[in-house]
Coordinates of C-alpha atoms in Angstrom, one line a residue:
X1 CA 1.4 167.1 -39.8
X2 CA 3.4 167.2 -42.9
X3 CA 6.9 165.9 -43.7
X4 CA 8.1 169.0 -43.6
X5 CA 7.3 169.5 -40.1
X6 CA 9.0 166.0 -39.4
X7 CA 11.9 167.0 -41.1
X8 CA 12.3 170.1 -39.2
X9 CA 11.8 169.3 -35.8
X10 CA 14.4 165.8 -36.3
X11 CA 16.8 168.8 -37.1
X12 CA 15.9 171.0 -34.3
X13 CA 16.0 167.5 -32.0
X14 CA 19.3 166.6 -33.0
X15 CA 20.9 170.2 -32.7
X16 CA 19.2 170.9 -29.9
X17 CA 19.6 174.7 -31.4
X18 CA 16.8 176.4 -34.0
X19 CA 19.4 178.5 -35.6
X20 CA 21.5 175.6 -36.6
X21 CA 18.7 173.6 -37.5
X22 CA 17.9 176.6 -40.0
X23 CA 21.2 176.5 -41.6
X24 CA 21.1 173.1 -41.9
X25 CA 18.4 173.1 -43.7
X26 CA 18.6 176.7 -45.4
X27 CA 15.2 177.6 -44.3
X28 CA 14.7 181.2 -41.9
X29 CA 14.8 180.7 -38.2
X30 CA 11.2 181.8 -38.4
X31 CA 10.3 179.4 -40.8
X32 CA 11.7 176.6 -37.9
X33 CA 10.1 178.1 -35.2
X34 CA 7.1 178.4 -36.9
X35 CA 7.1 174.5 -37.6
X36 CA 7.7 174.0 -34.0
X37 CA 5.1 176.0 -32.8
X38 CA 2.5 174.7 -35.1
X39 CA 3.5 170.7 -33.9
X40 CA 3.0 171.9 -30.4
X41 CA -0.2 174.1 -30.9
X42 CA -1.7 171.1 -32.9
X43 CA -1.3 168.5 -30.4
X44 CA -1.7 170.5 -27.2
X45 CA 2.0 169.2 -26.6
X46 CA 5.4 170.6 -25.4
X47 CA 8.1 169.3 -27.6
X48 CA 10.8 171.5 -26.2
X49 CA 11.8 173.0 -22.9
X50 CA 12.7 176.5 -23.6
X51 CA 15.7 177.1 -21.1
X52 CA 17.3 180.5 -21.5
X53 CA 19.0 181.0 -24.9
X54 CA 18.8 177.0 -25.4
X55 CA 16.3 174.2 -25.5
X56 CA 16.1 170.4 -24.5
X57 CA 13.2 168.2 -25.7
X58 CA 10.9 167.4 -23.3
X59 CA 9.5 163.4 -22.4
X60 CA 7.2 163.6 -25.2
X61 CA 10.0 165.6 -27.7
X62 CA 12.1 162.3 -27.0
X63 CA 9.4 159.7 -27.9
X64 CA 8.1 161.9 -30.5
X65 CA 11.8 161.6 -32.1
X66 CA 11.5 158.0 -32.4
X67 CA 8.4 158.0 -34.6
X68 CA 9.1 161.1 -36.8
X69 CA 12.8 159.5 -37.3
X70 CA 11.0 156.5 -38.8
X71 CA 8.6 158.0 -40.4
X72 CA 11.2 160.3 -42.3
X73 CA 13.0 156.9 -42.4
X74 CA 10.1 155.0 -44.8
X75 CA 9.4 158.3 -46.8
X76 CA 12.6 158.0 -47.5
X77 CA 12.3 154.7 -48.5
X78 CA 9.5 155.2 -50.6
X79 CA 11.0 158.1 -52.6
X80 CA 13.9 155.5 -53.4
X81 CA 11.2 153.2 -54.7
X82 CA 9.8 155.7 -56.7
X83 CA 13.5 156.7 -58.4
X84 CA 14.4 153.0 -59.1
X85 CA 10.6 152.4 -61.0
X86 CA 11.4 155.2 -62.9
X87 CA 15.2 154.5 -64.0
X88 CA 14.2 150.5 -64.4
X89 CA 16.2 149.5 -61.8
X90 CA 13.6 147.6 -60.2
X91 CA 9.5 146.7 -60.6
X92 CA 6.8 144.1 -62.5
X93 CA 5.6 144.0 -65.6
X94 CA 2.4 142.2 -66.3
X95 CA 2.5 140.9 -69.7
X96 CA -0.4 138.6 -71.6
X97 CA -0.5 136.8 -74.4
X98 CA -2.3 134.3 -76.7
X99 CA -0.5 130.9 -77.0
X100 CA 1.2 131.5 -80.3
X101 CA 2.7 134.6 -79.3
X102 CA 3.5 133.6 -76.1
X103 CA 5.1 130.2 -77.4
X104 CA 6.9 131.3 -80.2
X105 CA 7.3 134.7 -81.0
X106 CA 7.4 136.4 -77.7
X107 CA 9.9 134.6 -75.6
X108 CA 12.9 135.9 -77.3
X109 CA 12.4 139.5 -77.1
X110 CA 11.2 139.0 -73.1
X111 CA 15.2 137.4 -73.0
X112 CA 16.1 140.6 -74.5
X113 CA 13.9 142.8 -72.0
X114 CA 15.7 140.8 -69.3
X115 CA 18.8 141.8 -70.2
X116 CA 18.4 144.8 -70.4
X117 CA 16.6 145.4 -67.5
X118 CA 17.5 142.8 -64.9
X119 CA 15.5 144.5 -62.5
X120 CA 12.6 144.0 -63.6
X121 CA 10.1 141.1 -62.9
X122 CA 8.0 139.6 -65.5
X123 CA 4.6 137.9 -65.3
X124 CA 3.8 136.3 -68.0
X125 CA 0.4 134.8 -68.2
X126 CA -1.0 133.0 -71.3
X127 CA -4.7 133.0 -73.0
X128 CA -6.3 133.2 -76.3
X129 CA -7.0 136.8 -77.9
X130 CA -10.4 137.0 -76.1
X131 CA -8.7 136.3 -72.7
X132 CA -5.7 138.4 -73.7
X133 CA -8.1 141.6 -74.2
X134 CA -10.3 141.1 -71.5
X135 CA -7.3 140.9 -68.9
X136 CA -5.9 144.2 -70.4
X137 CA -9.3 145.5 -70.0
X138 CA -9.5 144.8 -66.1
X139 CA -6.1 146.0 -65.2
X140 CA -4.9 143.0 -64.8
X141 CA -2.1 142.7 -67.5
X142 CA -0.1 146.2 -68.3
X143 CA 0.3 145.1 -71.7
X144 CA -1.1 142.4 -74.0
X145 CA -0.2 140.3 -77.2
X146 CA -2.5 139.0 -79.5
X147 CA -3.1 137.7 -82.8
X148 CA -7.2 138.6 -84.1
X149 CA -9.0 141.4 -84.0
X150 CA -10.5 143.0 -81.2
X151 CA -13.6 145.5 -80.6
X152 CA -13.1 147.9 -77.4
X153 CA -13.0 151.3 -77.2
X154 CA -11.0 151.2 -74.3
X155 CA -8.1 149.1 -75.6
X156 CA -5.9 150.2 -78.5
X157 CA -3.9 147.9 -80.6
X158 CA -1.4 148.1 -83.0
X159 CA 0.9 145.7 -85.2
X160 CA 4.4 144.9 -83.7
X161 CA 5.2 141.8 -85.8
X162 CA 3.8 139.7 -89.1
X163 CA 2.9 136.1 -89.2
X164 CA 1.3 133.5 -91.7
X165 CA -1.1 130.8 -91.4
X166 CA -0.2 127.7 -93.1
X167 CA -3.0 124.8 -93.6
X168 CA -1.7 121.3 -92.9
X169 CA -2.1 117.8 -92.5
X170 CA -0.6 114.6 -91.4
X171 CA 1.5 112.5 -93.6
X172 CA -1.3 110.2 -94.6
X173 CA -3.8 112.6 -95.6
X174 CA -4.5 112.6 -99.2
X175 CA -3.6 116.5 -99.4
X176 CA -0.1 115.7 -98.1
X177 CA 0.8 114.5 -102.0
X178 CA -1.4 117.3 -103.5
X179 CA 0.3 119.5 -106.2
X180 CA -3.3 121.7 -106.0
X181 CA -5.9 122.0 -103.3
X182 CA -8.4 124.1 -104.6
X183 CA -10.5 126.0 -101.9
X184 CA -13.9 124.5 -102.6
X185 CA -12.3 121.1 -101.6
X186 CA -12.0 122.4 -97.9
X187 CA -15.0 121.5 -96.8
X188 CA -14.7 117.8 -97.8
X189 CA -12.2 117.3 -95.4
X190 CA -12.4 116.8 -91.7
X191 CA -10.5 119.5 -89.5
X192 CA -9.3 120.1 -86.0
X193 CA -9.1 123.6 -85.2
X194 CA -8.7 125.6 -82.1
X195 CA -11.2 126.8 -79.8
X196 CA -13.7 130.1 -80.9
X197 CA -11.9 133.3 -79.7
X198 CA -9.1 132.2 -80.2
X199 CA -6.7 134.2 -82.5
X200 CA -5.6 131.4 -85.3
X201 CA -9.4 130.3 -85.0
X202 CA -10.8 134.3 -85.8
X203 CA -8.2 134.7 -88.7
X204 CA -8.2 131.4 -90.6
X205 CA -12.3 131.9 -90.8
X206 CA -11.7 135.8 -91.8
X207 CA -9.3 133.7 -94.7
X208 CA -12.0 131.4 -95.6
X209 CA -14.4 134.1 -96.2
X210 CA -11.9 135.8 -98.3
X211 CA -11.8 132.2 -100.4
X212 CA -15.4 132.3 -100.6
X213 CA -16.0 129.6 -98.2
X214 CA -18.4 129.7 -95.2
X215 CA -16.8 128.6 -92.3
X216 CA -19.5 127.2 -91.0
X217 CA -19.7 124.4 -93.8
X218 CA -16.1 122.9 -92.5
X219 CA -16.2 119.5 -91.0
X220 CA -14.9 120.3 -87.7
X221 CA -14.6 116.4 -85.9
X222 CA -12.6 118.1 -82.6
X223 CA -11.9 121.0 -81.1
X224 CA -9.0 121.6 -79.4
X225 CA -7.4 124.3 -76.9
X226 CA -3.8 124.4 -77.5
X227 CA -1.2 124.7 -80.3
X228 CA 0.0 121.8 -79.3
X229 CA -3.0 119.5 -79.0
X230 CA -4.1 120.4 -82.1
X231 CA -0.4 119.9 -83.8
X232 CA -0.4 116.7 -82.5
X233 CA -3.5 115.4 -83.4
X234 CA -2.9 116.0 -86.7
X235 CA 0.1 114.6 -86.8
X236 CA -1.9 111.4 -85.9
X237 CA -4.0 111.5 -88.3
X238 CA -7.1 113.1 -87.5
X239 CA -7.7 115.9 -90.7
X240 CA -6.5 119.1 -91.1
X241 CA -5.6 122.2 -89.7
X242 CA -4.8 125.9 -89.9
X243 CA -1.6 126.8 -88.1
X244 CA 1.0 129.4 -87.7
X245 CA 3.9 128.6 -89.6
X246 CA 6.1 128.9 -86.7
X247 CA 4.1 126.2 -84.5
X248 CA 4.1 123.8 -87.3
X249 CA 8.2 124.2 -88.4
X250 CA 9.4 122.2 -86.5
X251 CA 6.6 119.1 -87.6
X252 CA 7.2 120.2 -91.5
X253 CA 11.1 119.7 -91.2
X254 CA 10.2 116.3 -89.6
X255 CA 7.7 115.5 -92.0
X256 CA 5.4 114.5 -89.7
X257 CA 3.2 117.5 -91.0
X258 CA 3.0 118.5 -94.8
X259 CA 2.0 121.9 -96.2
X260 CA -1.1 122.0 -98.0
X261 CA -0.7 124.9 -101.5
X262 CA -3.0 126.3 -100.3
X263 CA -1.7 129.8 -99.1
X264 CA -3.7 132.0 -96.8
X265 CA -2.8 135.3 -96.3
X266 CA -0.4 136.8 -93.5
X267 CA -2.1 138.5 -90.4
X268 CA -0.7 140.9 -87.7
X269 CA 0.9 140.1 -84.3
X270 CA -0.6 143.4 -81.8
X271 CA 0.0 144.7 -78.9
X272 CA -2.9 146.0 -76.8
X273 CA -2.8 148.2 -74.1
X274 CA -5.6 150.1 -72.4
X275 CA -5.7 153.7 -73.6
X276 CA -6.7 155.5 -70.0
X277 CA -4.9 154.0 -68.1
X278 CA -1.0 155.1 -67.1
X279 CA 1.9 153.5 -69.3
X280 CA 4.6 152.8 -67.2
X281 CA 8.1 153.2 -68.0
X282 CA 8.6 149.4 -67.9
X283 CA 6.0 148.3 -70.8
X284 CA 7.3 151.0 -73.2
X285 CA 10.9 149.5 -72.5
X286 CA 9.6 146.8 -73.6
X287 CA 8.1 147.8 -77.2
X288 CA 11.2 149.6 -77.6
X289 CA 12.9 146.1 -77.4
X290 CA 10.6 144.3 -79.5
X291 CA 11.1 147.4 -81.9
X292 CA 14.6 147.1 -81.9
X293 CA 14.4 143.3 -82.6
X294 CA 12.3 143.7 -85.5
X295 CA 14.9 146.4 -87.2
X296 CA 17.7 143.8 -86.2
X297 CA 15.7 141.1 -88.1

């Protein structure tokens, strides 16, 4: 049974007349009749009384009616579904991030998406760059952010946005004063640093091997898995820390943090996305967004 078949017969039903039903819907009387026919020959059931020059449906014509009316009724439905994902009128997008991205650099162009596209719900979920990729990898996010390096041969990434590291500490370290921290001092000092896999963890050690110091020779006293918990506890006191400059702006302007000079270089903000599977419409709206907010910048 097809939709065709639905469609036809509903036409037939409601003219009670196979030529009309043709015209209707511009197909050849033969065409109708052979829809008809086939229904009937299929399931062993009369659909019609043939009565002269005219028909009437039978019982099971009349309940049949019901049913293909609804079913034509939810393709119908569907189809409209199908239209509105495609012109953004209406759908989910899954979006992941680590917690920089997601806490500072993200939120604004997702305002932006919104806008645009009112239609459109957005997920956001929130993990380091290791989560990130491995959610993108499942299926369970349609796009991801993330700031280190990954290694999968199903994901791709690309940069969307640049960001710099920035080592600081609170306001009574003795670095806080410093006109010159060279880099063989960083391993004197005691740090708190955020958890392995995560992005800012990955690229501050890719820096320090750059500086020509191990990362395993730091002095880490705590670990820590947030922005946040790490910004704070260096605020308190505890050591020092690598940080985007964007979660620690706010704590430099209030000197509760202090820069160390000590600069480290900038890394890449990228979007992953898995490369077999299907790109909707509704996660390249939104790289077209974030690309328009970066040529606005």
């Amino acid at each position: 049974m097809t939709l065709e078949q639905l469609r036809v017969f509903v036409a037939v039903a409601e003219r009670q007349h196979v030529t009309r039903a043709a015209e209707a819907l511009n197909l050849a009387q033969s065409a109708v009749s052979a829809a008809i026919a086939g229904l009937e020959v299929r399931h062993a059931t009369r659909l019609f009384h043939r009565v002269g020059r005219g028909i009437a449906l039978t019982e099971a014509g009349s309940l049949f009616l019901v049913e293909a009316k609804a079913v034509l009724t939810r393709a119908e439905a569907a189809e409209r579904v199908l239209a509105e994902l495609g012109d953004l009128s209406r759908g989910t997008l899954r979006v992941q991030a680590s917690q920089t991205i997601a806490g500072y650099w993200l939120p604004r162009h997702l305002v932006a998406y919104r806008r645009a596209h009112p239609g459109i719900e957005i997920q956001l979920a929130v993990g380091n760059t290791l989560q990130v990729a491995a959610s993108v990898h499942r299926g369970d996010a349609d796009i991801g952010f993330i700031e280190g390096r990954i290694d999968d041969p199903l994901l791709s990434s690309r940069p969307v946005a640049r960001d710099r590291l920035v080592i600081v500490v609170g306001a009574g370290h003795p670095w806080a004063a410093a006109c010159e921290v060279r880099p063989a001092e960083l391993t004197r000092a005691e740090w708190v640093l955020r958890e392995p896999g995560s992005g800012t963890r990955t690229v501050f050690e890719a820096a320090l091997a750059g500086l020509g110091v191990p990362a395993d020779q730091l002095r880490v006293a705590m670990e820590l898995p947030s922005n946040e918990s790490v910004r704070a506890a260096v605020e308190a006191g505890l050591g020092a820390t690598a940080l985007s400059a964007s979660v620690a702006a706010s704590s430099l302007e209030a000197g509760l943090l202090h820069k160390v000079p000590l600069d480290l270089p900038e890394r890449d903000f990228s979007v992953v996305q898995h490369v077999e599977r299907y790109r909707a419409r509704a996660t390249e709206a939104l790289l077209a967004v974030i690309a328009a907010g970066q040529t606005i910048e």
